[in-house]
PDB file of C-alpha atoms and ligand atoms in Angstrom:
ATOM      1  CA  MET A   1       0.046   0.117   0.147  1.00 31.00           C
ATOM      2  CA  TRP A   2       2.845   2.058   0.756  1.00 32.00           C
ATOM      3  CA  ARG A   3       4.371   1.800  -2.515  1.00 45.00           C
ATOM      4  CA  ASN A   4       1.226   2.748  -4.625  1.00 43.00           C
ATOM      5  CA  LEU A   5       0.764   5.839  -2.031  1.00 37.00           C
ATOM      6  CA  ILE A   6       4.863   7.097  -2.834  1.00 43.00           C
ATOM      7  CA  LEU A   7       3.609   5.930  -6.707  1.00 45.00           C
ATOM      8  CA  ALA A   8       0.263   7.881  -6.773  1.00 45.00           C
ATOM      9  CA  ALA A   9       2.023  10.880  -5.169  1.00 40.00           C
ATOM     10  CA  GLY A  10       4.891  11.092  -7.533  1.00 45.00           C
ATOM     11  CA  LEU A  11       2.868  11.035 -10.240  1.00 48.00           C
ATOM     12  CA  PHE A  12       0.705  14.103  -9.422  1.00 38.00           C
ATOM     13  CA  ALA A  13       2.788  16.336  -7.348  1.00 36.00           C
ATOM     14  CA  CYS A  14       6.174  14.903  -7.105  1.00 39.00           C
ATOM     15  CA  LEU A  15       6.089  15.532  -3.639  1.00 34.00           C
ATOM     16  CA  ILE A  16       8.599  13.454  -2.378  1.00 39.00           C
ATOM     17  CA  PRO A  17      12.073  14.984  -0.615  1.00 38.00           C
ATOM     18  CA  ALA A  18      14.847  14.061  -2.850  1.00 42.00           C
ATOM     19  CA  ASP A  19      16.913  12.944   0.338  1.00 44.00           C
ATOM     20  CA  MET A  20      14.412  10.191   0.780  1.00 45.00           C
ATOM     21  CA  PHE A  21      15.865   8.290  -2.815  1.00 45.00           C
ATOM     22  CA  ALA A  22      19.183   7.213  -2.007  1.00 47.00           C
ATOM     23  CA  GLN A  23      21.538   5.655  -5.382  1.00 49.00           C
ATOM     24  CA  GLU A  24      19.554   2.631  -5.011  1.00 57.00           C
ATOM     25  CA  TYR A  25      16.344   4.312  -6.100  1.00 64.00           C
ATOM     26  CA  GLN A  26      16.950   5.049  -9.472  1.00 75.00           C
ATOM     27  CA  LYS A  27      14.020   4.061 -11.668  1.00 83.00           C
ATOM     28  CA  THR A  28      10.719   5.712 -12.377  1.00 85.00           C
ATOM     29  CA  ILE A  29       7.808   4.797 -13.778  1.00 87.00           C
ATOM     30  CA  THR A  30       6.156   6.207 -16.918  1.00 85.00           C
ATOM     31  CA  VAL A  31       2.564   6.019 -17.463  1.00 88.00           C
ATOM     32  CA  GLU A  32       1.053   7.223 -20.812  1.00 86.00           C
ATOM     33  CA  VAL A  33      -3.029   7.061 -21.409  1.00 90.00           C
ATOM     34  CA  PHE A  34      -4.847   7.927 -24.391  1.00 89.00           C
ATOM     35  CA  LEU A  35      -8.229   9.694 -23.815  1.00 91.00           C
ATOM     36  CA  PRO A  36     -10.843  10.652 -25.956  1.00 89.00           C
ATOM     37  CA  GLU A  37     -12.106  14.639 -26.086  1.00 87.00           C
ATOM     38  CA  GLY A  38     -13.389  15.913 -22.610  1.00 90.00           C
ATOM     39  CA  ALA A  39     -12.161  12.775 -20.384  1.00 93.00           C
ATOM     40  CA  ARG A  40     -11.370  12.967 -16.757  1.00 93.00           C
ATOM     41  CA  LEU A  41      -8.702  11.228 -15.420  1.00 95.00           C
ATOM     42  CA  PHE A  42      -7.930   9.466 -12.017  1.00 94.00           C
ATOM     43  CA  ILE A  43      -5.117   7.602 -10.688  1.00 92.00           C
ATOM     44  CA  GLU A  44      -5.492   5.414  -7.547  1.00 91.00           C
ATOM     45  CA  GLY A  45      -8.824   7.665  -7.189  1.00 92.00           C
ATOM     46  CA  GLN A  46      -7.679  10.894  -7.045  1.00 92.00           C
ATOM     47  CA  GLU A  47      -8.345  12.700 -10.227  1.00 93.00           C
ATOM     48  CA  THR A  48      -5.249  14.290 -11.912  1.00 90.00           C
ATOM     49  CA  LYS A  49      -5.142  17.751 -13.367  1.00 86.00           C
ATOM     50  CA  SER A  50      -3.611  17.247 -16.530  1.00 81.00           C
ATOM     51  CA  LYS A  51      -5.299  18.275 -19.718  1.00 82.00           C
ATOM     52  CA  GLY A  52      -5.207  16.629 -23.716  1.00 83.00           C
ATOM     53  CA  LEU A  53      -5.578  13.757 -25.301  1.00 85.00           C
ATOM     54  CA  ILE A  54      -2.202  12.071 -24.429  1.00 84.00           C
ATOM     55  CA  ARG A  55      -1.355  12.477 -20.966  1.00 89.00           C
ATOM     56  CA  ARG A  56       2.198  11.393 -19.557  1.00 84.00           C
ATOM     57  CA  PHE A  57       2.998  10.840 -16.047  1.00 87.00           C
ATOM     58  CA  GLU A  58       6.335  10.286 -14.305  1.00 86.00           C
ATOM     59  CA  SER A  59       6.579   8.715 -10.704  1.00 89.00           C
ATOM     60  CA  PRO A  60       9.799   9.395  -8.699  1.00 89.00           C
ATOM     61  CA  PRO A  61      12.770   7.227  -8.455  1.00 90.00           C
ATOM     62  CA  LEU A  62      11.101   4.366  -6.683  1.00 90.00           C
ATOM     63  CA  PRO A  63      12.521   1.168  -5.166  1.00 90.00           C
ATOM     64  CA  PRO A  64      12.306  -2.177  -7.106  1.00 88.00           C
ATOM     65  CA  GLY A  65       9.185  -4.661  -6.758  1.00 90.00           C
ATOM     66  CA  ASN A  66       6.066  -4.685  -8.295  1.00 92.00           C
ATOM     67  CA  TYR A  67       3.454  -1.945  -8.295  1.00 92.00           C
ATOM     68  CA  THR A  68       0.427  -2.087  -9.331  1.00 92.00           C
ATOM     69  CA  TYR A  69      -2.492   0.531  -9.770  1.00 86.00           C
ATOM     70  CA  THR A  70      -5.817   1.789 -11.310  1.00 94.00           C
ATOM     71  CA  ILE A  71      -6.515   4.546 -13.982  1.00 94.00           C
ATOM     72  CA  GLU A  72      -9.971   5.491 -14.493  1.00 95.00           C
ATOM     73  CA  ALA A  73     -11.543   7.908 -16.713  1.00 94.00           C
ATOM     74  CA  ILE A  74     -14.854   9.238 -17.008  1.00 95.00           C
ATOM     75  CA  ILE A  75     -15.487  10.152 -20.597  1.00 92.00           C
ATOM     76  CA  PRO A  76     -18.809  12.209 -21.824  1.00 91.00           C
ATOM     77  CA  GLY A  77     -21.021  10.590 -24.247  1.00 87.00           C
ATOM     78  CA  PRO A  78     -24.249  11.136 -26.002  1.00 87.00           C
ATOM     79  CA  ASN A  79     -26.181   9.377 -23.391  1.00 88.00           C
ATOM     80  CA  GLY A  80     -24.378  10.279 -20.706  1.00 91.00           C
ATOM     81  CA  PRO A  81     -20.975  10.082 -19.283  1.00 93.00           C
ATOM     82  CA  ARG A  82     -19.363   6.537 -18.897  1.00 92.00           C
ATOM     83  CA  THR A  83     -16.267   5.052 -16.779  1.00 94.00           C
ATOM     84  CA  VAL A  84     -13.612   2.721 -17.588  1.00 93.00           C
ATOM     85  CA  ALA A  85     -10.836   1.590 -15.692  1.00 93.00           C
ATOM     86  CA  ARG A  86      -7.443  -0.431 -16.275  1.00 92.00           C
ATOM     87  CA  ARG A  87      -5.042  -2.031 -13.433  1.00 93.00           C
ATOM     88  CA  ILE A  88      -1.796  -1.957 -14.505  1.00 91.00           C
ATOM     89  CA  ASP A  89       0.846  -3.897 -12.844  1.00 89.00           C
ATOM     90  CA  VAL A  90       4.639  -2.093 -13.322  1.00 87.00           C
ATOM     91  CA  ARG A  91       7.818  -2.270 -12.281  1.00 85.00           C
ATOM     92  CA  PRO A  92      10.454   0.600 -11.914  1.00 85.00           C
ATOM     93  CA  GLY A  93      11.597   1.057 -15.352  1.00 78.00           C
ATOM     94  CA  ASP A  94       8.543   0.591 -16.920  1.00 80.00           C
ATOM     95  CA  PHE A  95       6.818   2.637 -19.320  1.00 79.00           C
ATOM     96  CA  GLU A  96       3.081   1.779 -19.644  1.00 82.00           C
ATOM     97  CA  SER A  97       0.453   2.864 -22.497  1.00 82.00           C
ATOM     98  CA  ILE A  98      -3.032   2.649 -22.006  1.00 87.00           C
ATOM     99  CA  ASP A  99      -5.511   3.727 -24.474  1.00 87.00           C
ATOM    100  CA  LEU A 100      -9.058   4.139 -23.377  1.00 90.00           C
ATOM    101  CA  ARG A 101     -10.434   5.571 -26.528  1.00 87.00           C
ATOM    102  CA  GLU A 102     -12.710   3.611 -28.245  1.00 82.00           C
ATOM    103  CA  PRO A 103     -11.431   0.558 -30.125  1.00 76.00           C
ATOM    104  CA  GLY A 104     -12.871   2.561 -33.430  1.00 77.00           C
ATOM    105  CA  LYS A 105     -11.514   5.573 -32.751  1.00 77.00           C
ATOM    106  CA  ARG A 106      -7.784   4.454 -32.324  1.00 74.00           C
ATOM    107  CA  PRO A 107      -5.431   4.642 -35.378  1.00 77.00           C
ATOM    108  CA  ILE A 108      -4.373   1.103 -36.247  1.00 83.00           C
ATOM    109  CA  THR A 109      -0.531   1.692 -36.009  1.00 90.00           C
ATOM    110  CA  ASP A 110       1.575   2.890 -33.023  1.00 87.00           C
ATOM    111  CA  VAL A 111       4.175   4.393 -35.439  1.00 90.00           C
ATOM    112  CA  GLU A 112       4.104   5.596 -38.893  1.00 88.00           C
ATOM    113  CA  TYR A 113       5.862   3.403 -41.796  1.00 94.00           C
ATOM    114  CA  GLU A 114       9.304   4.600 -42.264  1.00 94.00           C
ATOM    115  CA  PRO A 115      11.689   2.632 -44.041  1.00 97.00           C
ATOM    116  CA  THR A 116      15.102   1.615 -42.456  1.00 97.00           C
ATOM    117  CA  PRO A 117      17.744   2.729 -45.105  1.00 97.00           C
ATOM    118  CA  GLN A 118      19.300  -0.392 -46.815  1.00 98.00           C
ATOM    119  CA  LYS A 119      22.485   0.632 -45.251  1.00 98.00           C
ATOM    120  CA  VAL A 120      21.785   0.320 -41.770  1.00 98.00           C
ATOM    121  CA  VAL A 121      19.973  -2.809 -42.630  1.00 98.00           C
ATOM    122  CA  ASP A 122      23.176  -4.273 -43.232  1.00 98.00           C
ATOM    123  CA  ALA A 123      25.009  -2.660 -40.671  1.00 98.00           C
ATOM    124  CA  LEU A 124      22.301  -3.932 -37.799  1.00 98.00           C
ATOM    125  CA  LEU A 125      22.251  -7.739 -39.390  1.00 98.00           C
ATOM    126  CA  ARG A 126      26.297  -7.345 -39.224  1.00 98.00           C
ATOM    127  CA  LEU A 127      26.050  -5.532 -35.343  1.00 98.00           C
ATOM    128  CA  ALA A 128      23.683  -8.755 -34.550  1.00 98.00           C
ATOM    129  CA  LYS A 129      26.636 -11.035 -36.258  1.00 98.00           C
ATOM    130  CA  VAL A 130      23.540 -13.119 -37.561  1.00 98.00           C
ATOM    131  CA  THR A 131      24.288 -16.739 -38.620  1.00 98.00           C
ATOM    132  CA  SER A 132      22.491 -19.315 -40.374  1.00 98.00           C
ATOM    133  CA  THR A 133      20.944 -20.776 -37.440  1.00 98.00           C
ATOM    134  CA  ASP A 134      19.710 -17.556 -35.853  1.00 98.00           C
ATOM    135  CA  VAL A 135      15.475 -17.052 -36.429  1.00 98.00           C
ATOM    136  CA  VAL A 136      15.227 -13.076 -36.516  1.00 98.00           C
ATOM    137  CA  TRP A 137      12.285 -11.235 -35.799  1.00 98.00           C
ATOM    138  CA  ASP A 138      11.065  -7.672 -37.071  1.00 98.00           C
ATOM    139  CA  LEU A 139       8.556  -6.454 -34.780  1.00 98.00           C
ATOM    140  CA  GLY A 140       6.685  -3.825 -37.530  1.00 98.00           C
ATOM    141  CA  CYS A 141       8.295  -5.209 -40.678  1.00 98.00           C
ATOM    142  CA  GLY A 142       7.391  -2.504 -43.022  1.00 97.00           C
ATOM    143  CA  ASP A 143       7.784  -3.699 -46.540  1.00 98.00           C
ATOM    144  CA  GLY A 144      10.117  -6.960 -44.718  1.00 98.00           C
ATOM    145  CA  ARG A 145      13.551  -5.408 -45.922  1.00 98.00           C
ATOM    146  CA  ILE A 146      14.950  -6.469 -42.695  1.00 98.00           C
ATOM    147  CA  PRO A 147      13.884 -10.116 -42.868  1.00 98.00           C
ATOM    148  CA  VAL A 148      14.177 -10.698 -46.271  1.00 98.00           C
ATOM    149  CA  THR A 149      17.821  -9.515 -46.158  1.00 98.00           C
ATOM    150  CA  ALA A 150      18.583 -11.696 -42.941  1.00 98.00           C
ATOM    151  CA  ALA A 151      17.432 -14.487 -45.170  1.00 98.00           C
ATOM    152  CA  LYS A 152      19.024 -13.820 -48.362  1.00 98.00           C
ATOM    153  CA  GLU A 153      22.584 -12.684 -46.870  1.00 98.00           C
ATOM    154  CA  TYR A 154      22.788 -15.176 -44.108  1.00 98.00           C
ATOM    155  CA  ALA A 155      20.626 -18.178 -44.641  1.00 98.00           C
ATOM    156  CA  CYS A 156      18.696 -18.179 -41.469  1.00 98.00           C
ATOM    157  CA  LYS A 157      14.922 -18.181 -40.735  1.00 98.00           C
ATOM    158  CA  ALA A 158      13.395 -14.708 -40.630  1.00 98.00           C
ATOM    159  CA  CYS A 159       9.632 -13.361 -39.476  1.00 98.00           C
ATOM    160  CA  GLY A 160       8.154 -10.139 -40.023  1.00 98.00           C
ATOM    161  CA  PHE A 161       4.823  -9.014 -38.225  1.00 98.00           C
ATOM    162  CA  ASP A 162       3.159  -5.620 -38.724  1.00 97.00           C
ATOM    163  CA  ILE A 163      -0.507  -4.194 -37.731  1.00 95.00           C
ATOM    164  CA  ASP A 164      -0.851  -2.135 -41.113  1.00 94.00           C
ATOM    165  CA  PRO A 165      -2.585  -4.588 -43.722  1.00 94.00           C
ATOM    166  CA  GLU A 166      -0.995  -2.623 -46.994  1.00 95.00           C
ATOM    167  CA  ARG A 167       2.462  -3.227 -45.227  1.00 96.00           C
ATOM    168  CA  VAL A 168       2.103  -7.301 -44.674  1.00 97.00           C
ATOM    169  CA  LYS A 169       1.036  -7.060 -48.536  1.00 97.00           C
ATOM    170  CA  ASP A 170       3.866  -5.131 -49.364  1.00 97.00           C
ATOM    171  CA  SER A 171       6.231  -7.380 -47.271  1.00 98.00           C
ATOM    172  CA  LEU A 172       4.873 -10.267 -48.398  1.00 97.00           C
ATOM    173  CA  ALA A 173       5.369  -9.141 -52.338  1.00 97.00           C
ATOM    174  CA  ASN A 174       8.888  -8.345 -51.199  1.00 98.00           C
ATOM    175  CA  VAL A 175       9.680 -12.021 -49.671  1.00 98.00           C
ATOM    176  CA  ARG A 176       8.128 -13.398 -53.159  1.00 97.00           C
ATOM    177  CA  LYS A 177      10.578 -10.859 -55.343  1.00 98.00           C
ATOM    178  CA  HIS A 178      13.406 -11.990 -53.768  1.00 98.00           C
ATOM    179  CA  GLY A 179      12.905 -16.021 -53.748  1.00 98.00           C
ATOM    180  CA  VAL A 180      12.975 -16.239 -49.918  1.00 98.00           C
ATOM    181  CA  GLU A 181       9.856 -17.736 -49.524  1.00 97.00           C
ATOM    182  CA  ARG A 182      11.188 -20.639 -47.713  1.00 98.00           C
ATOM    183  CA  LEU A 183      12.971 -18.845 -45.155  1.00 98.00           C
ATOM    184  CA  VAL A 184      10.408 -15.588 -44.528  1.00 98.00           C
ATOM    185  CA  THR A 185       7.381 -15.527 -42.905  1.00 98.00           C
ATOM    186  CA  ILE A 186       5.352 -12.174 -42.615  1.00 97.00           C
ATOM    187  CA  GLU A 187       1.966 -12.065 -40.288  1.00 97.00           C
ATOM    188  CA  LYS A 188      -0.112  -9.586 -39.645  1.00 96.00           C
ATOM    189  CA  ARG A 189      -0.179  -9.323 -35.688  1.00 96.00           C
ATOM    190  CA  ASP A 190       0.251  -6.475 -32.975  1.00 95.00           C
ATOM    191  CA  VAL A 191       3.695  -6.682 -31.887  1.00 97.00           C
ATOM    192  CA  PHE A 192       2.666  -6.242 -28.473  1.00 94.00           C
ATOM    193  CA  THR A 193       0.646  -9.662 -29.041  1.00 95.00           C
ATOM    194  CA  LEU A 194       4.021 -11.263 -29.281  1.00 97.00           C
ATOM    195  CA  ASP A 195       5.335 -14.506 -27.095  1.00 97.00           C
ATOM    196  CA  LEU A 196       9.373 -13.860 -27.637  1.00 98.00           C
ATOM    197  CA  SER A 197      10.125 -16.481 -24.931  1.00 97.00           C
ATOM    198  CA  LYS A 198      10.383 -19.117 -27.689  1.00 95.00           C
ATOM    199  CA  GLU A 199      11.357 -18.613 -30.903  1.00 97.00           C
ATOM    200  CA  PRO A 200      13.617 -15.084 -31.994  1.00 98.00           C
ATOM    201  CA  THR A 201      17.173 -15.158 -31.085  1.00 98.00           C
ATOM    202  CA  ILE A 202      17.440 -12.138 -32.967  1.00 98.00           C
ATOM    203  CA  VAL A 203      14.685  -9.315 -32.696  1.00 98.00           C
ATOM    204  CA  THR A 204      14.805  -5.799 -34.700  1.00 98.00           C
ATOM    205  CA  LEU A 205      12.881  -2.668 -33.913  1.00 98.00           C
ATOM    206  CA  TYR A 206      12.254   0.603 -35.541  1.00 97.00           C
ATOM    207  CA  LEU A 207       9.829   2.287 -33.550  1.00 96.00           C
ATOM    208  CA  LEU A 208       9.564   4.841 -30.919  1.00 91.00           C
ATOM    209  CA  PRO A 209      11.146   5.125 -27.391  1.00 89.00           C
ATOM    210  CA  ARG A 210       7.677   4.349 -25.535  1.00 86.00           C
ATOM    211  CA  LEU A 211       7.569   1.814 -27.780  1.00 92.00           C
ATOM    212  CA  ASN A 212      10.556   0.329 -27.091  1.00 94.00           C
ATOM    213  CA  ALA A 213      10.373   0.720 -23.626  1.00 91.00           C
ATOM    214  CA  LYS A 214       6.646  -0.852 -23.566  1.00 89.00           C
ATOM    215  CA  LEU A 215       8.308  -3.824 -25.297  1.00 94.00           C
ATOM    216  CA  LEU A 216      10.728  -4.278 -22.359  1.00 93.00           C
ATOM    217  CA  PRO A 217       8.235  -7.105 -20.459  1.00 92.00           C
ATOM    218  CA  GLN A 218       8.006  -9.158 -23.561  1.00 96.00           C
ATOM    219  CA  LEU A 219      11.702  -8.900 -24.288  1.00 97.00           C
ATOM    220  CA  ARG A 220      12.689  -9.787 -20.817  1.00 96.00           C
ATOM    221  CA  LYS A 221      11.667 -13.330 -22.084  1.00 97.00           C
ATOM    222  CA  LEU A 222      13.910 -13.876 -24.924  1.00 98.00           C
ATOM    223  CA  ARG A 223      16.212 -17.133 -24.756  1.00 97.00           C
ATOM    224  CA  PRO A 224      19.451 -16.671 -22.916  1.00 97.00           C
ATOM    225  CA  GLY A 225      21.735 -15.603 -26.001  1.00 97.00           C
ATOM    226  CA  ALA A 226      19.400 -13.612 -27.689  1.00 98.00           C
ATOM    227  CA  ARG A 227      20.110  -9.980 -28.755  1.00 98.00           C
ATOM    228  CA  VAL A 228      17.621  -7.200 -29.411  1.00 98.00           C
ATOM    229  CA  ILE A 229      18.638  -4.226 -32.251  1.00 98.00           C
ATOM    230  CA  SER A 230      17.087  -1.041 -32.342  1.00 98.00           C
ATOM    231  CA  VAL A 231      17.507   1.131 -34.792  1.00 97.00           C
ATOM    232  CA  ALA A 232      17.736   5.348 -33.625  1.00 95.00           C
ATOM    233  CA  HIS A 233      16.106   4.514 -30.159  1.00 94.00           C
ATOM    234  CA  ARG A 234      16.912   3.689 -26.784  1.00 93.00           C
ATOM    235  CA  MET A 235      15.188   1.197 -24.528  1.00 92.00           C
ATOM    236  CA  ALA A 236      13.778   2.837 -21.368  1.00 86.00           C
ATOM    237  CA  ASP A 237      17.203   3.313 -19.335  1.00 85.00           C
ATOM    238  CA  VAL A 238      18.587   0.256 -20.153  1.00 93.00           C
ATOM    239  CA  LYS A 239      22.344   0.920 -21.292  1.00 94.00           C
ATOM    240  CA  PRO A 240      23.235  -0.689 -24.518  1.00 97.00           C
ATOM    241  CA  ASP A 241      25.370  -3.674 -24.368  1.00 98.00           C
ATOM    242  CA  GLU A 242      26.844  -2.218 -27.984  1.00 98.00           C
ATOM    243  CA  GLN A 243      26.061   0.384 -30.842  1.00 97.00           C
ATOM    244  CA  THR A 244      26.966   2.025 -33.345  1.00 97.00           C
ATOM    245  CA  VAL A 245      26.267   5.050 -36.107  1.00 97.00           C
ATOM    246  CA  VAL A 246      25.740   4.437 -39.702  1.00 97.00           C
ATOM    247  CA  ASP A 247      25.868   7.615 -42.187  1.00 96.00           C
ATOM    248  CA  THR A 248      23.159   7.617 -44.879  1.00 94.00           C
ATOM    249  CA  GLU A 249      21.650  10.019 -47.189  1.00 92.00           C
ATOM    250  CA  ARG A 250      19.220  10.574 -44.667  1.00 91.00           C
ATOM    251  CA  GLY A 251      21.709  11.707 -42.265  1.00 93.00           C
ATOM    252  CA  GLN A 252      23.056   9.621 -39.371  1.00 94.00           C
ATOM    253  CA  PHE A 253      21.668   6.586 -38.054  1.00 95.00           C
ATOM    254  CA  ASN A 254      22.130   5.329 -34.380  1.00 96.00           C
ATOM    255  CA  VAL A 255      21.929   1.239 -33.946  1.00 97.00           C
ATOM    256  CA  TYR A 256      21.739  -0.447 -30.041  1.00 98.00           C
ATOM    257  CA  LEU A 257      22.273  -3.830 -29.429  1.00 98.00           C
ATOM    258  CA  TRP A 258      20.967  -5.326 -25.897  1.00 98.00           C
ATOM    259  CA  LYS A 259      21.949  -8.891 -25.294  1.00 98.00           C
ATOM    260  CA  ALA A 260      18.465 -10.567 -24.090  1.00 98.00           C
ATOM    261  CA  GLU A 261      20.645 -10.982 -20.486  1.00 97.00           C
ATOM    262  CA  THR A 262      21.247  -6.927 -19.992  1.00 97.00           C
ATOM    263  CA  LEU A 263      17.602  -6.831 -20.775  1.00 96.00           C
ATOM    264  CA  ARG A 264      16.447  -9.201 -17.915  1.00 92.00           C
ATOM    265  CA  GLY A 265      18.962  -7.528 -15.278  1.00 86.00           C
ATOM    266  CA  HIS A 266      16.960  -4.810 -15.563  1.00 78.00           C
TER     267      HIS A 266
HETATM  268  C1  SAM B   1       9.136   2.580 -38.711  1.00 66.66           C
HETATM  269  S1  SAM B   1       8.360   1.717 -39.620  1.00 66.66           S
HETATM  270  C2  SAM B   1       9.611   0.236 -39.673  1.00 66.66           C
HETATM  271  C3  SAM B   1       9.315  -0.578 -40.708  1.00 66.66           C
HETATM  272  C4  SAM B   1      10.977  -1.641 -40.871  1.00 66.66           C
HETATM  273  N1  SAM B   1      10.856  -2.158 -39.433  1.00 66.66           N
HETATM  274  C5  SAM B   1      11.822  -1.278 -41.145  1.00 66.66           C
HETATM  275  O1  SAM B   1      12.996  -0.751 -40.421  1.00 66.66           O
HETATM  276  O2  SAM B   1      12.286  -0.776 -42.166  1.00 66.66           O
HETATM  277  C6  SAM B   1       7.017   1.101 -38.253  1.00 66.66           C
HETATM  278  C7  SAM B   1       6.335  -0.254 -38.530  1.00 66.66           C
HETATM  279  O3  SAM B   1       5.970  -0.761 -37.347  1.00 66.66           O
HETATM  280  C8  SAM B   1       4.301  -0.994 -37.879  1.00 66.66           C
HETATM  281  N2  SAM B   1       3.495  -0.737 -36.803  1.00 66.66           N
HETATM  282  C9  SAM B   1       3.343   0.350 -35.894  1.00 66.66           C
HETATM  283  N3  SAM B   1       2.587  -0.259 -34.811  1.00 66.66           N
HETATM  284  C10 SAM B   1       2.715  -1.629 -34.659  1.00 66.66           C
HETATM  285  C11 SAM B   1       1.866  -2.591 -33.776  1.00 66.66           C
HETATM  286  N4  SAM B   1       1.491  -2.034 -32.949  1.00 66.66           N
HETATM  287  N5  SAM B   1       1.963  -3.684 -34.328  1.00 66.66           N
HETATM  288  C12 SAM B   1       2.629  -4.400 -35.311  1.00 66.66           C
HETATM  289  N6  SAM B   1       3.363  -3.498 -36.288  1.00 66.66           N
HETATM  290  C13 SAM B   1       3.224  -2.119 -35.982  1.00 66.66           C
HETATM  291  C14 SAM B   1       3.882   0.329 -38.981  1.00 66.66           C
HETATM  292  O4  SAM B   1       2.825  -0.221 -39.632  1.00 66.66           O
HETATM  293  C15 SAM B   1       5.167   0.149 -39.560  1.00 66.66           C
HETATM  294  O5  SAM B   1       5.125  -0.691 -40.845  1.00 66.66           O
END
């Protein structure tokens, strides 16, 4: 209970004195809530003063452990206000994103399509030290260039997942164009529903910082020895094990690598 109080207090006003948090309390919890127009938002029963369609809260640094709390919104509507509520289970270092908009009013993708330049694709696969026994999963695969290149260059199995049917079509066409149907699978899936614990040995991402952080609980379940590569964006406050910079016509791209063991340790 006292943990919830600390978190709730931190989310609203950061009232906790700085000297209460020694070195060991270094991680915060970030919560992002998507709401319809005019909604009132409550955390642990207390109304927040925040405004807007996306509200973001950060706790003060917290002691390690599991924290549960309730997010509620009162949403105006033609038939009167309705209440929606979610309970979330989080740990310090997590980024939790909650969408309280009606399903039909949400955009289908969490991030717009933008392909990774081919030079960066080649560099990230080199950084991951892909071999023919690896299984590469690209979460949000766009036109499928990462799985297609992995299969063509390293003869490994690869899978691309995208939530947008148009991108799935593009990826399937790309797979056929390069004749890698035997090695590459493309699936229409929301990446936040994937079980990463069994198959992939390499996971590639070109998403957004908040989406990387939201994926952390799934990425922590990767098999020992697996690697995660992210184009352009970091992974919450987890220090990468390796990184490189690639010069392209679109400017410089940072590429980060984390070992599964490193992610599990955070
Ligand atoms: C910036 S693009 C990266 C494409 C590709 N990975 C690359 O590096 O060229 C991000 C892709 O993620 C897809 N996407 C966004 N939200 C998603 C979600 N929740 N589940 C699956 N795919 C998603 C988008 O449709 C888009 O194709």
